[in-house]
Amino acid sequence: MANLAITSILEKMTGKDKDYRYMATSDLLNELNKEGFRADSDLEIKLSNIVLQQLDDAAGDVSGLAVKCLAPLVKKVSEARLVEMTNKLCDKLLNGKDQHRDIASIALKTIVSEVTTSSVAQFVLVSLSPQLIKGITSPGMTTEMKCECLDILCDVLHKFGNLMATDHELLLGALLSQLSSNQASVRKKTVSCIASLASSLSDDLLARATVEVVRNLRSKGVKPEMTRTNIQMIGALSRAVGYRFGSHLGDTVPLLINYCTSASENDEELREYSLQALESFLLRCPRDISSYCDEILHLTLEYLSYDPNFTDNMEEDTDDENHEEEEDDESATEYTDDEDVSWKVRRAAAKCLAALIVSRPEMLSKLYEEACPKLIDRFKEREENVKMDVFNTFIELLRQTGNVTKGQTDMNELRQVDAKGPRWLLKQEVPKIVKSINRQLREKSVKTKVGAFSVLKELVVVLPDCLADHIGSLISGIEKALSDKSSTSNLKIEALIFTRLVLASHSPSVFHPYIKALSSPVLSAVGERYYKVTAEALRVCGELVRVVRPNIEGYGFDFKPYVHPIYNAIMTRLTNQDQDQEVKECAISCMGLLVSTFGDNLRTELPACLPVLVDRMGNEITRLTAVKAFAVIAASPLKIDLSCVLEHVIAELTAFLRKANRALRQATLGTLNSLIVAYGDKIGSSSYEVIIVELSSLISDSDLHMTALALELCCTLMADKRASPSVGLAVGNKVLPQALTLIKSSLLQGQALTALQNFFPTLVYSANTSFEALLDSLLSSAKPSPQSGGVAKQALCSIAQCVAVLCLAAGDQKCSATVKMLTDILRDNSSSNSAKQHLALLCLGEIGRRKDLSSHAHIENIVIESFQSPFEEIKSAASYALGNIAVGNLSKYLPFILDQIDNQQKKQYLLLHSLKEVIVRQSVDKAEFQDSSVEKILNLLFNHCESDEEGVRNVVAECLGKIALIEPTKLVPALKVRTTSLAAFTRATVVIAVKYSIVERPEKIDEIIYPEISSFLMLIKDHDRHVRRAAVLALSTAAHNKPNLIKGLLPELLPLLYDQTIVKQELIRTVDLGPFKHIVDDGLELRKAAFECVDTLLDSCLDQVNPSSFIVPYLKSGLDDHYDVKMPCHLILSKLADKCPSAVLAVLDSLVDPLLKTINFKPKQDAVKQEVDRNEDMIRSALRAIASLNRISGGDCSIKFKHLMNEISKSMTLSDKYYSIRNE
């Protein structure tokens, strides 16, 4: 049927009437686009002939439709037909009439873009390539002809460059010859053609192309426009091949710098192209360009202010007032010259400098000294587009400062290690920045002002309190931006965001003199029509409220005049129903803040505004925000009168506890807690009971955060003295069973465990619950049940902690009785019930830690008896108990433990663990040991440094590290002496001890260890692998907890650390197990630790790590290493892709192979489940890294990476995993 229809369409297509032909062609297009369209060979011939014929139709709209018909036709006809059509079109293009050439060119481009499979492409290319080359190189071809052919070739190469490897040499020769063409248009198209070809060229041919271009650049007497083309060619090559161009920089960089400086006065384009090429090198070949960075920096700074036709004779405006009047006369006489293109050079210089800043974190301090003053000075640039680029470059400098100095505080900087670090240098420049920016904020142009605010915004983000002395001078700029008639909403938003950030990051008193000037434009912005401005203005109001009355006393500043204007502005927005959700939410939060801050001055208004907030709780879109607003109001120290809405609010909130929305339930629990603390007396016990019933269903280990909040609320309810006894009963019936189930969970930890520990004592204090019953139910929850088997170790620890707090809450008498009962369980040797003994030991430990148990005679001997138990877990519980009991009474039990360690060889490991418990607790509680016992402990520990058992050495190291926190002056020298010990184990142990002594909080050891730390970390070059690994682990901990300790050592340490990531053949040995041989790699742990250390360094010391020298070869080899090493490498790769995208882009091609190998790896048929799961994790982790790489802009210049992404999208399983990871 379809073919009959087509036959009639084909007849009409040749009709005389052009309208007929148009309609028929349109019908054909519809037929071809149908899914089920198939053509036999006769019809194919007819179709292809008639479509080609229609292309020459005199009526333009008919030939336009015919081109559209080609797209579906290409996919529906055979290869032979396609080649025939291509040949006919080429013939038309090269030999046809002029008027048919354009349409033939469009038709060929259509064919190229529609061919999808490489097999078909191969057929087409065989006939197409030679004809295009002929069109480009044959003598006598017109310029238009060449341009058309180059255009098509560019498309072909971009899409199928790698299929044409055999023709590469021929193509390259043909194209290079065109670079010296006399026609500018031909040269321009040739440049993009060679660039498209370059990405698929082999290294040899790429080198040939580069050498040819460099030779052209070196030859004397070449016309300037040819030189420009060749320089453009170098930039284009670098952009196309990325890091592969690195090996040619030695030839090209000096040439470009030379051209830049020696070009003739008016040859601006030459300079622009040179700077653009240098920018491309900086971003794509960071490793090879490092030796030229200083030269490039000076070059960009020189050309940043390059303006030969303009002399800057305006004196620095000394006094700001008269500037306003001058402004108008000046713009009338301002210099303009349409011929002047020097701005292009300045723009290229700014972008090149930005590339330098982004790709060279290690040059930051130098950039501050040399580039920063120059950039600030260039804010006065007269060409607006260039000015924006200068602003952006400066913002990059600020961002890089933020990146590099993350996590360093200025206040308690360790003896200001980097007193002249980037942040300090930036601080010195702030007055200049503000002065220069203020001048920009007085300009007429809106675009300039927006740019100026983005600079200020970034500045406040990086240095939060830097503008304290300059607020006064900035206020007029903000005011003008918000209230000027010519301001756009974009400018207002930028100004408001900046205002919000400034208000939030400086101390309130700084703003008090300017509140009047600030508040009126902000409040009028709340009434703006555009919702984004309104929402931003409301957020500023929230900050303003906090600033106007920073504390309830409110002395020193009279806030009363501002209360009502702010209230009225917000109330108007709050009551208005028809507006954007963002505005509604901001108005609700802002009103919450306002009521909680000024409630005492709004008594008459509260009955009007609180019901509106309650009403917003009833609306699904705004209820979450309203719940949070009530939490803010409830927490206010003003004790705001909520009587008019309280019952309603509590009822709404109780209902919310049933909702599925997790965020809503979470917020509700917090708000209820605040309300009950503040207004418990006004809420009846009946409401409490309803809340408790709802709460009980939220307590489970599937959501520990929610559980913690629910238990906290429960404690608040029970602690309320006014509550009736029925509340305690309700808790006992509803919540207690849930809590006893929860305590058996092995997932229980953190906030939820703390909340549970508070829950039991609170339950004892509130009436109706006997201590004995509670204790009994706690202890019995540890009994193994027939259904679920034994209870997890984690659960036993949780139970023990709850038992301990419960006993302490119940008073001394009950506590002693419990301890006696527990010791009886241990004395009763006949009980083979190991879980019971296990729990008893843990409980004794927990109670002993919190209370002195020396009144119970011989308790230590009873505990030590359990060291003989056949069960490992009982032994370790006993050592834990002994240590913690000693914490309760050091003077009695510490000598006992030390004495035992000396005399009991067999129990040493367990006793050392007890000692560790004692020391760790002391180091946290900052207690002092007696000197004599410290001496004893040290002698003991140092004697065990060389133990053959790794477990013993680790415990010793932890003990030493934690004692070092208590007695640093004694320990640091003692540890340092042993770094040169002959025994490798001793050296390793003291380094690990240092690792344990570097903790996150500031300690007195920091000062003492700072000058000595290098003698420990330099053991990274020790000949023993255990010592090297210890040094790597210590470096990792230092980088994480106290980066300033090691900043100065990194230049020396990093090469040594990188060296640890390499597979060392001498550490791989073969173990002969008789029937088969087993290969053991002793260096694996060390490599894994080294990569994990680099991962940590990327977070804390980014400016020291030179990423490009690390990625290749070290990271690249890690990506191809053992499973345990690949995992950290994938993490590092993701981090680098995020933080130093240019360094990763530069070597992207070489990273693809190991990643591809990893995601395609299939475990053996007989692999155990564990291996299969590990491989799954491995693939997911590689895909995670690939997803990060895919986010880098510019990654598409790597053909290999594109191929990798195609591989993933072809495989169903991989693409599913990839997309689920990407959406995480």
mmCIF file of N, CA and C in Angstrom, residues 529-617:
data_model
loop_
_atom_site.group_PDB
_atom_site.id
_atom_site.type_symbol
_atom_site.label_atom_id
_atom_site.label_comp_id
_atom_site.label_asym_id
_atom_site.label_seq_id
_atom_site.Cartn_x
_atom_site.Cartn_y
_atom_site.Cartn_z
ATOM 1 N N ARG A 529 8.344 43.815 42.482
ATOM 2 C CA ARG A 529 7.428 42.882 41.792
ATOM 3 C C ARG A 529 8.107 41.552 41.480
ATOM 4 N N TYR A 530 9.417 41.603 41.136
ATOM 5 C CA TYR A 530 10.098 40.377 40.695
ATOM 6 C C TYR A 530 10.404 39.495 41.912
ATOM 7 N N TYR A 531 9.942 38.238 41.859
ATOM 8 C CA TYR A 531 9.977 37.424 43.076
ATOM 9 C C TYR A 531 11.392 37.161 43.591
ATOM 10 N N LYS A 532 12.366 37.063 42.677
ATOM 11 C CA LYS A 532 13.726 36.745 43.163
ATOM 12 C C LYS A 532 14.284 37.885 43.999
ATOM 13 N N VAL A 533 13.972 39.115 43.592
ATOM 14 C CA VAL A 533 14.440 40.275 44.370
ATOM 15 C C VAL A 533 13.768 40.251 45.746
ATOM 16 N N THR A 534 12.448 40.014 45.736
ATOM 17 C CA THR A 534 11.707 40.001 47.000
ATOM 18 C C THR A 534 12.279 38.950 47.955
ATOM 19 N N ALA A 535 12.497 37.736 47.431
ATOM 20 C CA ALA A 535 12.972 36.646 48.295
ATOM 21 C C ALA A 535 14.325 37.010 48.889
ATOM 22 N N GLU A 536 15.208 37.553 48.053
ATOM 23 C CA GLU A 536 16.549 37.924 48.527
ATOM 24 C C GLU A 536 16.441 39.025 49.582
ATOM 25 N N ALA A 537 15.527 39.998 49.332
ATOM 26 C CA ALA A 537 15.369 41.108 50.276
ATOM 27 C C ALA A 537 14.846 40.594 51.618
ATOM 28 N N LEU A 538 13.960 39.601 51.574
ATOM 29 C CA LEU A 538 13.445 39.031 52.828
ATOM 30 C C LEU A 538 14.570 38.335 53.607
ATOM 31 N N ARG A 539 15.463 37.657 52.860
ATOM 32 C CA ARG A 539 16.587 37.008 53.552
ATOM 33 C C ARG A 539 17.467 38.057 54.224
ATOM 34 N N VAL A 540 17.660 39.192 53.532
ATOM 35 C CA VAL A 540 18.459 40.265 54.124
ATOM 36 C C VAL A 540 17.764 40.778 55.388
ATOM 37 N N CYS A 541 16.418 40.906 55.322
ATOM 38 C CA CYS A 541 15.667 41.357 56.503
ATOM 39 C C CYS A 541 15.944 40.449 57.697
ATOM 40 N N GLY A 542 15.989 39.143 57.429
ATOM 41 C CA GLY A 542 16.259 38.198 58.511
ATOM 42 C C GLY A 542 17.588 38.511 59.186
ATOM 43 N N GLU A 543 18.617 38.779 58.365
ATOM 44 C CA GLU A 543 19.930 39.122 58.930
ATOM 45 C C GLU A 543 19.863 40.464 59.654
ATOM 46 N N LEU A 544 19.076 41.379 59.069
ATOM 47 C CA LEU A 544 18.972 42.731 59.629
ATOM 48 C C LEU A 544 18.384 42.668 61.041
ATOM 49 N N VAL A 545 17.362 41.817 61.190
ATOM 50 C CA VAL A 545 16.711 41.665 62.497
ATOM 51 C C VAL A 545 17.753 41.241 63.539
ATOM 52 N N ARG A 546 18.624 40.280 63.133
ATOM 53 C CA ARG A 546 19.634 39.765 64.060
ATOM 54 C C ARG A 546 20.642 40.859 64.419
ATOM 55 N N VAL A 547 20.965 41.680 63.425
ATOM 56 C CA VAL A 547 21.986 42.713 63.627
ATOM 57 C C VAL A 547 21.450 43.841 64.505
ATOM 58 N N VAL A 548 20.160 44.199 64.283
ATOM 59 C CA VAL A 548 19.600 45.340 64.997
ATOM 60 C C VAL A 548 19.505 45.048 66.494
ATOM 61 N N ARG A 549 19.188 43.775 66.817
ATOM 62 C CA ARG A 549 19.117 43.443 68.241
ATOM 63 C C ARG A 549 19.876 42.150 68.486
ATOM 64 N N PRO A 550 21.204 42.243 68.572
ATOM 65 C CA PRO A 550 22.013 41.016 68.645
ATOM 66 C C PRO A 550 21.759 40.224 69.928
ATOM 67 N N ASN A 551 21.341 40.911 71.021
ATOM 68 C CA ASN A 551 21.001 40.159 72.228
ATOM 69 C C ASN A 551 19.814 40.843 72.895
ATOM 70 N N ILE A 552 19.201 40.144 73.831
ATOM 71 C CA ILE A 552 17.929 40.632 74.367
ATOM 72 C C ILE A 552 18.114 41.943 75.131
ATOM 73 N N GLU A 553 19.263 42.104 75.801
ATOM 74 C CA GLU A 553 19.461 43.368 76.530
ATOM 75 C C GLU A 553 19.361 44.534 75.551
ATOM 76 N N GLY A 554 19.978 44.326 74.363
ATOM 77 C CA GLY A 554 19.867 45.328 73.297
ATOM 78 C C GLY A 554 20.418 46.681 73.684
ATOM 79 N N TYR A 555 21.415 46.731 74.586
ATOM 80 C CA TYR A 555 21.940 48.051 74.962
ATOM 81 C C TYR A 555 22.838 48.587 73.851
ATOM 82 N N GLY A 556 23.005 49.910 73.872
ATOM 83 C CA GLY A 556 23.963 50.494 72.935
ATOM 84 C C GLY A 556 23.352 50.868 71.604
ATOM 85 N N PHE A 557 22.168 50.344 71.291
ATOM 86 C CA PHE A 557 21.583 50.712 70.004
ATOM 87 C C PHE A 557 20.070 50.685 70.147
ATOM 88 N N ASP A 558 19.422 51.730 69.690
ATOM 89 C CA ASP A 558 17.975 51.790 69.870
ATOM 90 C C ASP A 558 17.300 51.147 68.668
ATOM 91 N N PHE A 559 16.778 49.945 68.875
ATOM 92 C CA PHE A 559 16.202 49.215 67.728
ATOM 93 C C PHE A 559 14.725 49.519 67.525
ATOM 94 N N LYS A 560 14.105 50.187 68.470
ATOM 95 C CA LYS A 560 12.639 50.311 68.427
ATOM 96 C C LYS A 560 12.107 50.947 67.142
ATOM 97 N N PRO A 561 12.768 52.026 66.616
ATOM 98 C CA PRO A 561 12.192 52.651 65.409
ATOM 99 C C PRO A 561 12.103 51.688 64.224
ATOM 100 N N TYR A 562 12.889 50.592 64.239
ATOM 101 C CA TYR A 562 12.914 49.723 63.049
ATOM 102 C C TYR A 562 11.924 48.575 63.152
ATOM 103 N N VAL A 563 11.403 48.334 64.377
ATOM 104 C CA VAL A 563 10.580 47.140 64.561
ATOM 105 C C VAL A 563 9.355 47.177 63.659
ATOM 106 N N HIS A 564 8.592 48.275 63.720
ATOM 107 C CA HIS A 564 7.328 48.293 62.972
ATOM 108 C C HIS A 564 7.507 48.369 61.461
ATOM 109 N N PRO A 565 8.432 49.218 60.959
ATOM 110 C CA PRO A 565 8.613 49.206 59.495
ATOM 111 C C PRO A 565 8.958 47.800 58.973
ATOM 112 N N ILE A 566 9.875 47.086 59.680
ATOM 113 C CA ILE A 566 10.239 45.747 59.198
ATOM 114 C C ILE A 566 9.013 44.827 59.294
ATOM 115 N N TYR A 567 8.293 44.914 60.414
ATOM 116 C CA TYR A 567 7.123 44.054 60.610
ATOM 117 C C TYR A 567 6.100 44.280 59.499
ATOM 118 N N ASN A 568 5.827 45.563 59.192
ATOM 119 C CA ASN A 568 4.794 45.841 58.190
ATOM 120 C C ASN A 568 5.201 45.317 56.822
ATOM 121 N N ALA A 569 6.488 45.509 56.484
ATOM 122 C CA ALA A 569 6.948 45.045 55.167
ATOM 123 C C ALA A 569 6.781 43.532 55.043
ATOM 124 N N ILE A 570 7.162 42.824 56.117
ATOM 125 C CA ILE A 570 7.097 41.351 56.042
ATOM 126 C C ILE A 570 5.652 40.877 56.095
ATOM 127 N N MET A 571 4.866 41.516 56.936
ATOM 128 C CA MET A 571 3.473 41.094 57.101
ATOM 129 C C MET A 571 2.719 41.204 55.773
ATOM 130 N N THR A 572 3.009 42.267 55.018
ATOM 131 C CA THR A 572 2.345 42.425 53.720
ATOM 132 C C THR A 572 2.633 41.216 52.840
ATOM 133 N N ARG A 573 3.902 40.783 52.852
ATOM 134 C CA ARG A 573 4.272 39.625 52.030
ATOM 135 C C ARG A 573 3.692 38.328 52.588
ATOM 136 N N LEU A 574 3.617 38.241 53.909
ATOM 137 C CA LEU A 574 3.182 36.999 54.544
ATOM 138 C C LEU A 574 1.697 36.745 54.275
ATOM 139 N N THR A 575 0.899 37.832 54.282
ATOM 140 C CA THR A 575 -0.547 37.636 54.141
ATOM 141 C C THR A 575 -0.947 37.497 52.687
ATOM 142 N N ASN A 576 -0.053 37.897 51.775
ATOM 143 C CA ASN A 576 -0.387 37.834 50.364
ATOM 144 C C ASN A 576 -0.322 36.377 49.883
ATOM 145 N N GLN A 577 -1.426 35.867 49.319
ATOM 146 C CA GLN A 577 -1.443 34.440 48.967
ATOM 147 C C GLN A 577 -0.848 34.144 47.590
ATOM 148 N N ASP A 578 -1.097 35.061 46.622
ATOM 149 C CA ASP A 578 -0.729 34.715 45.235
ATOM 150 C C ASP A 578 0.703 35.135 44.942
ATOM 151 N N GLN A 579 1.680 34.385 45.452
ATOM 152 C CA GLN A 579 3.054 34.703 45.089
ATOM 153 C C GLN A 579 3.907 33.456 45.086
ATOM 154 N N ASP A 580 5.143 33.644 44.638
ATOM 155 C CA ASP A 580 6.041 32.512 44.437
ATOM 156 C C ASP A 580 6.334 31.789 45.755
ATOM 157 N N GLN A 581 6.535 30.456 45.653
ATOM 158 C CA GLN A 581 6.780 29.675 46.866
ATOM 159 C C GLN A 581 8.003 30.180 47.627
ATOM 160 N N GLU A 582 9.058 30.534 46.868
ATOM 161 C CA GLU A 582 10.293 30.992 47.525
ATOM 162 C C GLU A 582 10.008 32.215 48.401
ATOM 163 N N VAL A 583 9.167 33.139 47.882
ATOM 164 C CA VAL A 583 8.841 34.351 48.647
ATOM 165 C C VAL A 583 8.050 33.972 49.898
ATOM 166 N N LYS A 584 7.088 33.048 49.724
ATOM 167 C CA LYS A 584 6.281 32.627 50.879
ATOM 168 C C LYS A 584 7.187 32.076 51.978
ATOM 169 N N GLU A 585 8.100 31.182 51.560
ATOM 170 C CA GLU A 585 8.966 30.542 52.562
ATOM 171 C C GLU A 585 9.839 31.570 53.268
ATOM 172 N N CYS A 586 10.415 32.499 52.479
ATOM 173 C CA CYS A 586 11.288 33.511 53.089
ATOM 174 C C CYS A 586 10.488 34.388 54.050
ATOM 175 N N ALA A 587 9.269 34.718 53.683
ATOM 176 C CA ALA A 587 8.452 35.585 54.543
ATOM 177 C C ALA A 587 8.144 34.876 55.858
ATOM 178 N N ILE A 588 7.860 33.558 55.769
ATOM 179 C CA ILE A 588 7.545 32.808 56.996
ATOM 180 C C ILE A 588 8.761 32.761 57.920
ATOM 181 N N SER A 589 9.942 32.381 57.349
ATOM 182 C CA SER A 589 11.133 32.283 58.213
ATOM 183 C C SER A 589 11.455 33.633 58.818
ATOM 184 N N CYS A 590 11.296 34.686 58.004
ATOM 185 C CA CYS A 590 11.649 36.019 58.460
ATOM 186 C C CYS A 590 10.716 36.456 59.589
ATOM 187 N N MET A 591 9.434 36.130 59.447
ATOM 188 C CA MET A 591 8.478 36.504 60.495
ATOM 189 C C MET A 591 8.809 35.747 61.789
ATOM 190 N N GLY A 592 9.200 34.479 61.650
ATOM 191 C CA GLY A 592 9.586 33.705 62.831
ATOM 192 C C GLY A 592 10.720 34.392 63.583
ATOM 193 N N LEU A 593 11.746 34.818 62.815
ATOM 194 C CA LEU A 593 12.891 35.518 63.420
ATOM 195 C C LEU A 593 12.437 36.812 64.095
ATOM 196 N N LEU A 594 11.574 37.522 63.379
ATOM 197 C CA LEU A 594 11.136 38.840 63.852
ATOM 198 C C LEU A 594 10.403 38.710 65.191
ATOM 199 N N VAL A 595 9.470 37.740 65.238
ATOM 200 C CA VAL A 595 8.685 37.561 66.471
ATOM 201 C C VAL A 595 9.610 37.141 67.617
ATOM 202 N N SER A 596 10.590 36.236 67.294
ATOM 203 C CA SER A 596 11.426 35.750 68.392
ATOM 204 C C SER A 596 12.388 36.841 68.876
ATOM 205 N N THR A 597 12.692 37.829 68.015
ATOM 206 C CA THR A 597 13.647 38.876 68.416
ATOM 207 C C THR A 597 12.953 40.096 69.011
ATOM 208 N N PHE A 598 11.825 40.495 68.414
ATOM 209 C CA PHE A 598 11.162 41.732 68.868
ATOM 210 C C PHE A 598 9.809 41.469 69.520
ATOM 211 N N GLY A 599 9.534 40.213 69.905
ATOM 212 C CA GLY A 599 8.194 39.874 70.409
ATOM 213 C C GLY A 599 7.698 40.806 71.496
ATOM 214 N N ASP A 600 8.631 41.290 72.353
ATOM 215 C CA ASP A 600 8.178 42.131 73.460
ATOM 216 C C ASP A 600 7.708 43.503 72.984
ATOM 217 N N ASN A 601 8.090 43.875 71.746
ATOM 218 C CA ASN A 601 7.645 45.170 71.225
ATOM 219 C C ASN A 601 6.506 45.017 70.228
ATOM 220 N N LEU A 602 6.033 43.779 70.072
ATOM 221 C CA LEU A 602 4.977 43.547 69.072
ATOM 222 C C LEU A 602 3.747 42.943 69.756
ATOM 223 N N ARG A 603 3.564 43.218 71.049
ATOM 224 C CA ARG A 603 2.489 42.514 71.765
ATOM 225 C C ARG A 603 1.145 42.671 71.077
ATOM 226 N N THR A 604 0.867 43.886 70.591
ATOM 227 C CA THR A 604 -0.454 44.116 69.996
ATOM 228 C C THR A 604 -0.575 43.430 68.638
ATOM 229 N N GLU A 605 0.560 43.224 67.979
ATOM 230 C CA GLU A 605 0.493 42.626 66.628
ATOM 231 C C GLU A 605 0.438 41.103 66.660
ATOM 232 N N LEU A 606 0.902 40.489 67.753
ATOM 233 C CA LEU A 606 0.985 39.011 67.769
ATOM 234 C C LEU A 606 -0.336 38.334 67.423
ATOM 235 N N PRO A 607 -1.482 38.770 68.002
ATOM 236 C CA PRO A 607 -2.738 38.071 67.668
ATOM 237 C C PRO A 607 -3.048 38.136 66.180
ATOM 238 N N ALA A 608 -2.437 39.085 65.460
ATOM 239 C CA ALA A 608 -2.704 39.147 64.010
ATOM 240 C C ALA A 608 -1.764 38.236 63.231
ATOM 241 N N CYS A 609 -0.471 38.216 63.650
ATOM 242 C CA CYS A 609 0.463 37.493 62.768
ATOM 243 C C CYS A 609 0.616 36.009 63.126
ATOM 244 N N LEU A 610 0.466 35.637 64.412
ATOM 245 C CA LEU A 610 0.642 34.217 64.744
ATOM 246 C C LEU A 610 -0.382 33.320 64.051
ATOM 247 N N PRO A 611 -1.692 33.730 64.032
ATOM 248 C CA PRO A 611 -2.657 32.859 63.317
ATOM 249 C C PRO A 611 -2.284 32.673 61.845
ATOM 250 N N VAL A 612 -1.666 33.697 61.239
ATOM 251 C CA VAL A 612 -1.264 33.523 59.820
ATOM 252 C C VAL A 612 -0.218 32.424 59.728
ATOM 253 N N LEU A 613 0.750 32.415 60.653
ATOM 254 C CA LEU A 613 1.785 31.369 60.632
ATOM 255 C C LEU A 613 1.153 29.993 60.847
ATOM 256 N N VAL A 614 0.166 29.930 61.766
ATOM 257 C CA VAL A 614 -0.504 28.636 61.992
ATOM 258 C C VAL A 614 -1.207 28.193 60.721
ATOM 259 N N ASP A 615 -1.818 29.162 60.049
ATOM 260 C CA ASP A 615 -2.515 28.858 58.805
ATOM 261 C C ASP A 615 -1.534 28.275 57.775
ATOM 262 N N ARG A 616 -0.321 28.840 57.745
ATOM 263 C CA ARG A 616 0.685 28.323 56.795
ATOM 264 C C ARG A 616 1.112 26.891 57.137
ATOM 265 N N MET A 617 0.924 26.498 58.409
ATOM 266 C CA MET A 617 1.254 25.113 58.769
ATOM 267 C C MET A 617 0.264 24.145 58.133
#
